[in-house]
Amino acid sequence: MKKKILVVEDEEGLRFLYEEELKAEGYEVLIARNGREAIEQLEKGKPDLIILDIVMPVMNGMEALGRIVGKDRKIPIILNSSYPGYRQDFMSWAADAYLTKSIDLGELKDKVRELLEKGRAR
Amino acid sequence: MKNVLAMVLAGGRGERLYPLTRDRAKPAVPFGAIYRIIDFTLSNCLNSDIRRIYALTQYKSISLERHIQLGWNILSAPLGEFVGVISAQQRINEQWYQGTADAIYQNIYTLQEERPDLVLILSGDHIYKMDYRKMIAFHLEGGADLTVAAIRMDRKYSREFGVIEVDRDWRIIGFEEKPATPKTIPGDPEGILASMGVYLFKTEILVKRLIEDARSDSTHDFGNDIIPTMIGKDRVFAFDFRQGDRGGRGYWRDVGTIDAYFDANMDLVSVTPQLNLYDPQWPILTYQPTYPPAKTVLAEEGRVGTAINSIISNGCIISGGSVKRSILSPKVMVHSYAEIEDSILLEAVDIGRYAKIRSTIIDKGVRIPEGLEIGYDLDQDGKRFTVTGSGIVVVPKWIKL
């Protein structure tokens, strides 16, 4: 079975990039444009991992993170932001990883693979 | 102590104190005539120079929040000092607090905003006088990640407490919640070290451990989950309460049951109480509206207003009745020929003529009609009131007699 990845990103161009590249890696990709949609997708789509932007309209990633963990304690979450400063936020420590955005998705793909494998071991 | 933030867990239901907790959370239960239980912990903070304090409420909190707003709005906000109330606001997720650790986790944004070096986690349920500065010094000196205050108890009480096992340096090497066969104190086979629910954490370690706990299957409780997982991977120490005990008698009470509550109150009318409320170096503060001074009136044959071995608060009038070994909160009226013995009368209780009250706790505002006897026929009392195993009667608020 294909692993499902939920990409939460408000920027359309980036969303498209992530979707294409992750599909090419053999994952099924779900999309949400903000934190609120992410929570809906979490319940509807049952993803195996979440890639979560922080600065987004409607509900930002940091708030969504708390709510996601409240609903599914163990789902792997990668915070993915252009701003490294959010690492100082205590709540960001609840993510399994914090990556600064890049259009080279190598690091992100490695982290996705690593966390999904860890998840299988759990 | 500007780098220390105190978080007082004030959501205790206190179910075994029912009916005193029917309308209020346990920290808001009146104690010692004019205090609420939480006043002791808050006073300990102020007397220890800790002036950044949040009380976390969730359950039947109106009475408690009102008390804190009225009585504890005494610090200087411009200096960064406060006693604040945070009611459960479901900021992080949509659930009530699951356990003591979850209560702090759900307020992680508060820790974020305050960014203290140390977080002192306290319970609003306990009565004791403790200088937290001694514990903080011990914590810093030992380079501890977590320090847990511990009191020696007889081993027969092990099933009521979190029992701590320490090595020679008081480093914690074991922790069990309410064990039947506890680890005793080295060299003291009849004694155990009980956790007092007083935890001092390095902030960053606290946040990390709370998040790990939030992301795992757990009861989200400091005693059950956080402390046991920290032993072995972090520097966790026990602090001997005797080193910080301001009363000097090892006094610490949970007052978890009506009987314990009754006894702890009655201690106060003894000649030398175990709990000294009169130490000017360690004042216990509270909210007290201004009422006229207490007075006793009438001195006719058989109709003498008297109070002996008792605590009588402001606003009380003992008019031709007698009060013995009792505790009267403000505005209690005792009318002619009434007899009160070994009882606790909370605020604005009114005792009618010829009423006889013995070994009874009467909650706020109850009016006892003329000639009623309580505490003399427990079978009869048991039909309307709570009667404990040791024969203490509790008359609840709002009852019409």
Coordinates of C-alpha atoms in Angstrom, one line a residue:
Chain A
M1 CA 0.0 0.0 0.0
K2 CA 1.2 3.5 -0.9
K3 CA 2.0 5.7 2.1
K4 CA -0.1 8.8 2.3
I5 CA 1.5 12.2 2.9
L6 CA -0.5 15.3 3.8
V7 CA 1.2 18.4 2.5
V8 CA -0.1 21.6 4.3
E9 CA 1.1 24.6 2.3
D10 CA -0.7 27.9 1.4
E11 CA 1.6 28.7 -1.5
E12 CA 0.2 27.1 -4.7
G13 CA 3.5 26.9 -6.5
L14 CA 5.2 25.1 -3.7
R15 CA 2.3 22.8 -3.1
F16 CA 2.5 21.7 -6.8
L17 CA 6.2 21.1 -6.5
Y18 CA 5.8 19.0 -3.4
E19 CA 2.9 17.1 -4.8
E20 CA 4.8 16.2 -8.1
E21 CA 8.0 15.3 -6.4
L22 CA 6.5 13.2 -3.7
K23 CA 4.2 11.3 -6.2
A24 CA 7.3 10.6 -8.2
E25 CA 8.8 9.0 -5.0
G26 CA 5.8 6.7 -5.0
Y27 CA 3.7 8.3 -2.3
E28 CA 0.0 9.2 -2.4
V29 CA -0.3 13.0 -1.7
L30 CA -3.1 14.8 0.1
I31 CA -3.3 18.6 0.1
A32 CA -4.4 21.2 2.6
R33 CA -4.1 25.0 2.2
N34 CA -4.1 25.9 5.9
G35 CA -4.2 24.4 9.4
R36 CA -8.0 24.0 9.5
E37 CA -8.0 22.0 6.2
A38 CA -5.1 20.0 7.6
I39 CA -7.2 18.9 10.5
E40 CA -10.1 17.9 8.2
Q41 CA -7.7 15.9 6.0
L42 CA -6.3 14.2 9.1
E43 CA -9.7 12.9 9.9
K44 CA -10.9 12.2 6.4
G45 CA -7.7 11.1 4.6
K46 CA -5.9 9.3 7.4
P47 CA -2.4 10.3 6.3
D48 CA 0.8 8.5 7.5
L49 CA 2.9 11.6 7.7
I50 CA 2.3 15.4 7.6
I51 CA 4.5 18.1 6.1
L52 CA 3.4 21.3 7.8
D53 CA 4.1 24.9 6.8
I54 CA 4.0 27.4 9.6
V55 CA 2.9 30.8 8.3
M56 CA -0.5 30.3 6.7
P57 CA -3.8 32.1 6.7
V58 CA -6.9 30.8 8.6
M59 CA -5.0 28.6 11.0
N60 CA -1.2 28.6 11.1
G61 CA 1.0 25.6 11.4
M62 CA 1.9 26.0 15.0
E63 CA -1.7 26.0 16.2
A64 CA -2.5 23.2 13.9
L65 CA 0.4 21.2 15.3
G66 CA -1.2 21.2 18.8
R67 CA -4.5 20.1 17.5
I68 CA -3.1 17.4 15.3
V69 CA -1.2 15.9 18.2
G70 CA -4.3 16.1 20.3
K71 CA -6.2 14.0 17.7
D72 CA -3.3 11.6 16.7
R73 CA -0.5 11.5 19.2
K74 CA 1.9 9.5 17.1
I75 CA 1.6 10.7 13.5
P76 CA 5.0 11.9 12.3
I77 CA 5.1 15.7 11.6
I78 CA 7.7 17.7 9.7
L79 CA 7.5 21.4 10.2
N80 CA 8.6 23.1 7.0
S81 CA 9.1 26.8 7.1
S82 CA 11.1 29.5 5.4
Y83 CA 11.7 31.0 8.8
P84 CA 14.1 29.3 11.2
G85 CA 13.0 31.6 14.1
Y86 CA 10.1 29.3 14.9
R87 CA 12.5 26.8 16.3
Q88 CA 12.5 28.9 19.4
D89 CA 8.8 28.3 19.9
F90 CA 8.3 25.5 22.5
M91 CA 5.4 24.1 20.5
S92 CA 7.7 23.5 17.5
W93 CA 9.5 20.9 19.6
A94 CA 6.4 18.7 19.3
A95 CA 7.3 18.1 15.6
D96 CA 9.5 15.2 14.7
A97 CA 11.6 17.4 12.5
Y98 CA 12.0 21.1 11.6
L99 CA 13.3 21.8 8.1
T100 CA 13.8 25.2 6.5
K101 CA 12.2 25.3 3.0
S102 CA 14.2 24.7 -0.1
I103 CA 13.3 24.0 -3.7
D104 CA 15.8 21.1 -3.5
L105 CA 13.6 18.5 -1.8
G106 CA 16.4 16.1 -1.1
E107 CA 16.6 16.7 2.6
L108 CA 12.8 16.7 2.9
K109 CA 12.5 13.4 1.1
D110 CA 15.2 11.8 3.2
K111 CA 13.4 12.9 6.4
V112 CA 10.1 11.6 5.1
R113 CA 11.6 8.2 4.4
E114 CA 13.4 8.1 7.7
L115 CA 10.2 9.0 9.8
L116 CA 8.0 6.5 7.9
E117 CA 10.5 3.7 8.5
K118 CA 10.7 4.7 12.2
G119 CA 6.9 4.6 12.2
R120 CA 6.9 1.1 10.9
A121 CA 9.3 0.0 13.6
R122 CA 7.0 1.5 16.3
Chain B
M1 CA 13.4 35.0 42.1
K2 CA 12.5 36.7 38.9
N3 CA 13.5 33.7 36.8
V4 CA 11.1 31.4 38.6
L5 CA 7.5 31.0 37.4
A6 CA 5.0 29.2 39.7
M7 CA 2.2 27.2 38.2
V8 CA -0.4 26.2 40.8
L9 CA -2.6 23.3 39.8
A10 CA -6.0 24.4 41.1
G11 CA -8.4 22.1 39.3
G12 CA -8.7 19.5 42.1
R13 CA -12.2 18.1 42.4
G14 CA -11.7 16.9 45.9
E15 CA -14.5 14.3 45.6
R16 CA -13.9 12.9 49.1
L17 CA -14.6 16.3 50.5
Y18 CA -18.1 16.2 49.2
P19 CA -20.4 18.1 49.9
L20 CA -17.9 20.9 50.6
T21 CA -16.8 20.5 47.0
R22 CA -20.2 20.3 45.5
D23 CA -20.1 24.0 44.5
R24 CA -16.4 24.7 44.5
A25 CA -13.0 23.2 43.6
K26 CA -11.0 21.8 46.5
P27 CA -8.5 24.7 46.5
A28 CA -11.4 27.1 47.2
V29 CA -12.7 25.1 50.2
P30 CA -12.7 27.4 53.3
F31 CA -10.2 26.5 56.0
G32 CA -9.2 28.0 59.3
A33 CA -12.2 30.3 59.5
I34 CA -11.0 33.0 57.0
Y35 CA -8.8 31.2 54.5
R36 CA -9.2 29.1 51.4
I37 CA -7.0 26.0 51.0
I38 CA -5.1 27.7 48.1
D39 CA -4.1 30.6 50.3
F40 CA -1.4 28.5 51.9
T41 CA 0.4 27.7 48.7
L42 CA 0.0 31.3 47.3
S43 CA 1.3 32.7 50.6
N44 CA 4.3 30.3 50.5
C45 CA 5.1 31.7 47.0
L46 CA 5.0 35.3 48.1
N47 CA 6.9 34.6 51.4
S48 CA 9.5 32.9 49.2
D49 CA 9.8 35.9 47.0
I50 CA 8.2 34.2 44.0
R51 CA 6.0 36.8 42.4
R52 CA 5.1 35.4 39.1
I53 CA 2.3 33.0 39.7
Y54 CA -0.5 31.4 37.7
A55 CA -3.3 29.3 39.1
L56 CA -4.6 26.8 36.6
T57 CA -8.3 26.2 37.2
Q58 CA -10.8 24.0 35.4
Y59 CA -13.5 22.5 37.6
K60 CA -16.2 24.5 39.4
S61 CA -13.8 27.4 39.3
I62 CA -16.0 30.5 39.8
S63 CA -15.6 30.6 43.6
L64 CA -11.8 30.2 43.3
E65 CA -11.4 32.7 40.5
R66 CA -13.4 35.3 42.5
H67 CA -11.3 34.7 45.6
I68 CA -8.1 35.1 43.7
Q69 CA -9.3 38.2 41.9
L70 CA -10.5 39.8 45.1
G71 CA -7.8 38.7 47.5
W72 CA -4.6 38.3 45.5
N73 CA -4.6 41.2 43.2
I74 CA -1.8 42.7 45.4
L75 CA 1.3 42.5 43.3
S76 CA 2.9 45.1 41.0
A77 CA 2.2 44.5 37.4
P78 CA 4.6 47.1 36.2
L79 CA 7.4 45.2 38.0
G80 CA 6.3 42.0 36.2
E81 CA 4.7 40.5 39.2
F82 CA 1.3 38.8 39.1
V83 CA -1.0 36.2 40.5
G84 CA -3.0 35.2 37.4
V85 CA -5.8 32.8 36.9
I86 CA -5.8 30.7 33.7
S87 CA -9.0 28.8 33.2
A88 CA -8.9 25.7 31.0
Q89 CA -9.2 27.3 27.6
Q90 CA -8.5 24.5 25.2
R91 CA -5.8 26.5 23.5
I92 CA -3.8 23.5 22.3
N93 CA -6.5 20.9 21.8
E94 CA -10.1 20.5 22.4
Q95 CA -10.0 18.5 25.6
W96 CA -10.1 19.1 29.3
Y97 CA -6.9 18.5 31.2
Q98 CA -6.2 14.8 31.1
G99 CA -3.8 14.8 34.1
T100 CA -1.4 17.1 36.0
A101 CA 1.2 17.0 33.2
D102 CA -1.4 17.7 30.5
A103 CA -2.5 20.8 32.5
I104 CA 1.0 22.3 32.1
Y105 CA 1.4 21.0 28.5
Q106 CA -1.8 22.7 27.5
N107 CA -0.4 26.0 28.8
I108 CA 2.9 25.7 27.0
Y109 CA 2.2 29.1 25.4
T110 CA 2.3 30.6 28.8
L111 CA 5.8 29.1 29.4
Q112 CA 6.7 30.4 26.0
E113 CA 5.7 34.0 26.8
E114 CA 7.2 34.0 30.3
R115 CA 10.4 32.1 29.4
P116 CA 11.4 31.5 33.0
D117 CA 14.6 29.6 33.8
L118 CA 12.8 27.4 36.3
V119 CA 9.2 26.4 36.6
L120 CA 7.8 25.5 40.1
I121 CA 4.7 23.3 39.9
L122 CA 2.6 23.3 42.9
S123 CA -0.7 21.9 44.1
G124 CA -3.5 24.2 45.4
D125 CA -4.8 21.3 47.5
H126 CA -2.3 21.2 50.4
I127 CA -1.8 23.0 53.7
Y128 CA 1.8 23.6 54.7
K129 CA 4.4 26.4 55.1
M130 CA 7.4 26.0 53.0
D131 CA 10.3 28.2 51.9
Y132 CA 10.7 27.3 48.3
R133 CA 13.9 29.3 48.1
K134 CA 15.7 26.5 50.0
M135 CA 14.5 24.0 47.4
I136 CA 15.6 26.3 44.5
A137 CA 19.0 26.6 46.0
F138 CA 19.3 22.8 46.4
H139 CA 18.1 22.4 42.8
L140 CA 20.7 24.8 41.4
E141 CA 23.5 23.5 43.6
G142 CA 22.9 19.9 42.5
G143 CA 22.5 20.9 38.8
A144 CA 19.2 19.1 38.8
D145 CA 16.8 18.9 35.9
L146 CA 13.9 18.2 38.3
T147 CA 13.6 18.4 42.1
V148 CA 10.6 16.8 43.9
A149 CA 9.8 17.9 47.5
A150 CA 9.5 14.9 49.8
I151 CA 8.2 14.4 53.3
R152 CA 8.8 11.5 55.6
M153 CA 5.6 9.5 56.3
D154 CA 4.9 6.3 58.2
R155 CA 5.1 3.4 55.7
K156 CA 1.5 2.4 56.5
Y157 CA 0.3 5.4 54.5
S158 CA 2.2 4.3 51.3
R159 CA -1.0 3.6 49.4
E160 CA -2.0 7.3 49.6
F161 CA 1.2 8.8 48.1
G162 CA 3.8 8.8 45.4
V163 CA 6.7 7.1 47.1
I164 CA 10.2 8.2 46.3
E165 CA 13.3 6.0 46.5
V166 CA 16.6 7.9 46.9
D167 CA 20.3 7.1 47.0
R168 CA 22.7 8.6 49.5
D169 CA 22.8 11.9 47.7
W170 CA 19.0 12.2 47.5
R171 CA 19.1 11.4 43.8
I172 CA 15.8 9.8 43.0
I173 CA 16.3 6.2 41.8
G174 CA 12.7 5.0 42.0
F175 CA 9.2 6.4 42.1
E176 CA 6.0 4.5 42.6
E177 CA 2.4 5.8 42.8
K178 CA 0.6 4.4 45.8
P179 CA 2.5 1.1 46.3
A180 CA 1.3 -1.5 48.7
T181 CA 4.9 -2.6 49.5
P182 CA 6.9 0.7 49.4
K183 CA 10.6 1.2 49.3
T184 CA 11.5 2.6 52.7
I185 CA 14.1 5.2 53.6
P186 CA 17.6 3.8 54.0
G187 CA 18.2 3.4 57.7
D188 CA 14.6 4.0 58.5
P189 CA 12.6 0.9 57.7
E190 CA 9.3 2.3 59.1
G191 CA 9.6 5.5 57.0
I192 CA 8.8 6.4 53.4
L193 CA 9.5 9.5 51.4
A194 CA 6.2 10.8 50.0
S195 CA 6.0 13.2 47.1
M196 CA 4.4 16.5 48.2
G197 CA 3.3 17.4 44.6
V198 CA 5.9 20.1 44.6
Y199 CA 8.1 20.0 41.4
L200 CA 10.9 22.3 40.3
F201 CA 12.0 21.9 36.7
K202 CA 14.5 23.5 34.4
T203 CA 12.1 25.0 31.9
E204 CA 13.6 23.4 28.7
I205 CA 13.6 20.0 30.2
L206 CA 10.1 20.4 31.4
V207 CA 8.9 21.4 27.9
K208 CA 10.7 18.5 26.3
R209 CA 9.4 15.9 28.7
L210 CA 5.8 17.3 28.5
I211 CA 5.9 17.1 24.7
E212 CA 7.3 13.6 24.7
D213 CA 4.5 12.6 27.1
A214 CA 1.8 14.4 25.0
R215 CA 3.0 12.3 22.0
S216 CA 2.8 9.0 23.8
D217 CA 0.2 6.7 25.4
S218 CA 0.2 7.9 29.0
T219 CA -2.1 9.1 31.8
H220 CA -0.3 12.5 31.4
D221 CA 0.4 12.7 35.1
F222 CA 3.6 13.9 36.8
G223 CA 3.6 11.1 39.3
N224 CA 2.6 8.3 37.0
D225 CA 4.4 9.2 33.9
I226 CA 6.8 12.2 33.8
I227 CA 8.9 11.4 36.9
P228 CA 9.3 7.7 36.2
T229 CA 10.5 8.3 32.7
M230 CA 12.9 11.0 33.8
I231 CA 14.6 8.8 36.4
G232 CA 17.7 7.3 34.7
K233 CA 17.8 9.8 31.9
D234 CA 17.7 13.1 33.7
R235 CA 19.1 14.5 37.0
V236 CA 16.2 14.0 39.3
F237 CA 16.5 14.8 43.0
A238 CA 14.4 14.7 46.1
F239 CA 14.4 17.8 48.4
D240 CA 13.9 17.0 52.1
F241 CA 10.9 19.1 53.3
R242 CA 12.5 19.5 56.7
Q243 CA 15.1 21.8 55.1
G244 CA 12.4 24.2 53.9
D245 CA 9.7 23.7 56.5
R246 CA 8.8 27.1 57.9
G247 CA 6.6 25.7 60.6
G248 CA 9.4 23.4 61.9
R249 CA 7.1 20.6 62.8
G250 CA 6.9 18.8 59.5
Y251 CA 3.3 19.9 59.0
W252 CA 1.9 19.1 55.6
R253 CA -1.7 18.1 55.1
D254 CA -3.7 16.9 52.1
V255 CA -7.0 17.4 53.9
G256 CA -8.4 15.0 51.3
T257 CA -11.3 13.7 53.4
I258 CA -13.9 15.3 55.6
D259 CA -12.4 13.7 58.7
A260 CA -8.9 15.0 57.8
Y261 CA -10.4 18.4 57.1
F262 CA -12.2 18.4 60.4
D263 CA -9.1 17.4 62.3
A264 CA -6.8 19.9 60.6
N265 CA -9.3 22.7 61.5
M266 CA -9.7 21.5 65.0
D267 CA -5.9 21.6 65.5
L268 CA -6.2 25.4 65.2
V269 CA -8.2 25.8 68.4
S270 CA -5.7 23.8 70.5
V271 CA -3.4 25.8 72.8
T272 CA -0.3 25.2 70.6
P273 CA -1.5 24.3 67.1
Q274 CA 0.7 22.3 64.9
L275 CA 0.0 24.8 62.2
N276 CA 1.0 28.3 63.4
L277 CA -1.0 31.0 61.8
Y278 CA 0.5 33.7 64.0
D279 CA 4.1 33.8 62.6
P280 CA 4.7 37.4 61.5
Q281 CA 7.7 36.2 59.4
W282 CA 5.4 33.9 57.4
P283 CA 2.0 35.6 57.1
I284 CA -0.8 33.6 55.4
L285 CA -2.7 36.0 53.3
T286 CA -6.3 35.8 52.1
Y287 CA -9.3 37.9 51.0
Q288 CA -11.3 39.3 53.8
P289 CA -14.0 41.9 53.4
T290 CA -14.3 44.5 56.1
Y291 CA -16.8 43.4 58.7
P292 CA -17.4 44.8 62.2
P293 CA -15.5 43.1 65.0
A294 CA -16.8 39.9 66.6
K295 CA -18.8 40.4 69.7
T296 CA -20.5 38.5 72.5
V297 CA -23.5 39.8 74.2
L298 CA -25.9 39.0 77.0
A299 CA -25.0 37.8 80.5
E300 CA -28.3 36.9 82.2
E301 CA -28.9 33.8 84.2
G302 CA -28.8 30.9 81.7
R303 CA -28.4 33.2 78.8
V304 CA -24.7 34.1 78.5
G305 CA -23.0 34.8 75.2
T306 CA -19.7 32.9 75.5
A307 CA -17.0 31.5 73.3
I308 CA -14.2 29.4 74.7
N309 CA -11.3 27.5 73.0
S310 CA -12.6 28.8 69.7
I311 CA -11.8 31.0 66.7
I312 CA -14.3 33.7 66.2
S313 CA -14.0 35.8 63.0
N314 CA -15.1 39.4 62.3
G315 CA -18.8 40.0 61.8
C316 CA -19.8 37.2 64.2
I317 CA -22.3 37.9 67.0
I318 CA -22.7 35.4 69.8
S319 CA -25.9 36.6 71.4
G320 CA -26.8 34.6 74.5
G321 CA -25.5 31.3 73.1
S322 CA -22.4 29.3 73.9
V323 CA -19.6 28.2 71.6
K324 CA -17.0 25.7 72.6
R325 CA -14.0 24.3 70.7
S326 CA -15.4 25.6 67.4
I327 CA -14.3 27.6 64.4
L328 CA -16.6 30.4 63.2
S329 CA -16.1 32.0 59.8
P330 CA -17.1 35.7 59.4
K331 CA -20.7 36.8 59.9
V332 CA -21.9 33.8 61.9
M333 CA -24.8 34.5 64.3
V334 CA -25.4 32.4 67.3
H335 CA -28.7 33.2 69.0
S336 CA -29.8 32.8 72.6
Y337 CA -29.7 29.4 74.4
A338 CA -28.0 27.8 71.4
E339 CA -25.1 25.4 72.1
I340 CA -22.2 24.9 69.6
E341 CA -19.5 22.3 70.4
D342 CA -16.6 20.9 68.3
S343 CA -18.0 22.4 65.1
I344 CA -17.0 24.4 62.1
L345 CA -19.5 27.1 61.0
L346 CA -18.7 28.6 57.6
E347 CA -19.5 32.2 56.6
A348 CA -22.9 33.7 57.5
V349 CA -24.3 30.6 59.2
D350 CA -27.2 31.5 61.5
I351 CA -27.9 29.3 64.5
G352 CA -31.4 29.7 65.9
R353 CA -32.4 29.8 69.6
Y354 CA -32.1 26.6 71.5
A355 CA -30.4 24.8 68.6
K356 CA -27.7 22.3 69.7
I357 CA -24.9 21.6 67.3
R358 CA -22.1 19.1 68.0
S359 CA -19.2 17.7 65.8
T360 CA -20.8 19.3 62.7
I361 CA -19.5 21.3 59.7
I362 CA -22.1 23.7 58.4
D363 CA -21.5 25.2 55.0
K364 CA -22.0 28.9 54.1
G365 CA -25.2 30.7 54.6
V366 CA -27.2 27.8 56.2
R367 CA -29.9 28.8 58.6
I368 CA -30.4 26.4 61.5
P369 CA -34.0 26.8 62.8
E370 CA -34.9 27.2 66.5
G371 CA -34.4 24.1 68.6
L372 CA -32.9 21.9 65.9
E373 CA -30.3 19.3 67.2
I374 CA -27.5 18.1 64.9
G375 CA -24.7 15.7 65.9
Y376 CA -26.7 14.0 68.7
D377 CA -28.6 11.4 66.8
L378 CA -26.5 10.3 63.9
D379 CA -29.1 7.9 62.5
Q380 CA -31.5 10.8 62.2
D381 CA -28.8 13.1 60.8
G382 CA -27.8 10.5 58.2
K383 CA -31.2 10.8 56.6
R384 CA -30.6 14.5 55.6
F385 CA -26.9 15.1 55.9
T386 CA -23.5 13.5 55.1
V387 CA -22.2 11.7 58.2
T388 CA -18.7 10.3 58.1
G389 CA -17.4 7.1 59.6
S390 CA -16.1 8.9 62.6
G391 CA -19.4 10.7 63.2
I392 CA -18.8 14.1 61.7
V393 CA -21.9 15.6 60.2
V394 CA -21.8 17.9 57.2
V395 CA -24.7 20.3 56.4
P396 CA -24.5 21.4 52.8
K397 CA -24.9 24.8 51.3
W398 CA -28.4 25.9 50.1
I399 CA -30.2 23.3 52.3
K400 CA -33.5 24.6 53.7
L401 CA -34.2 23.4 57.2

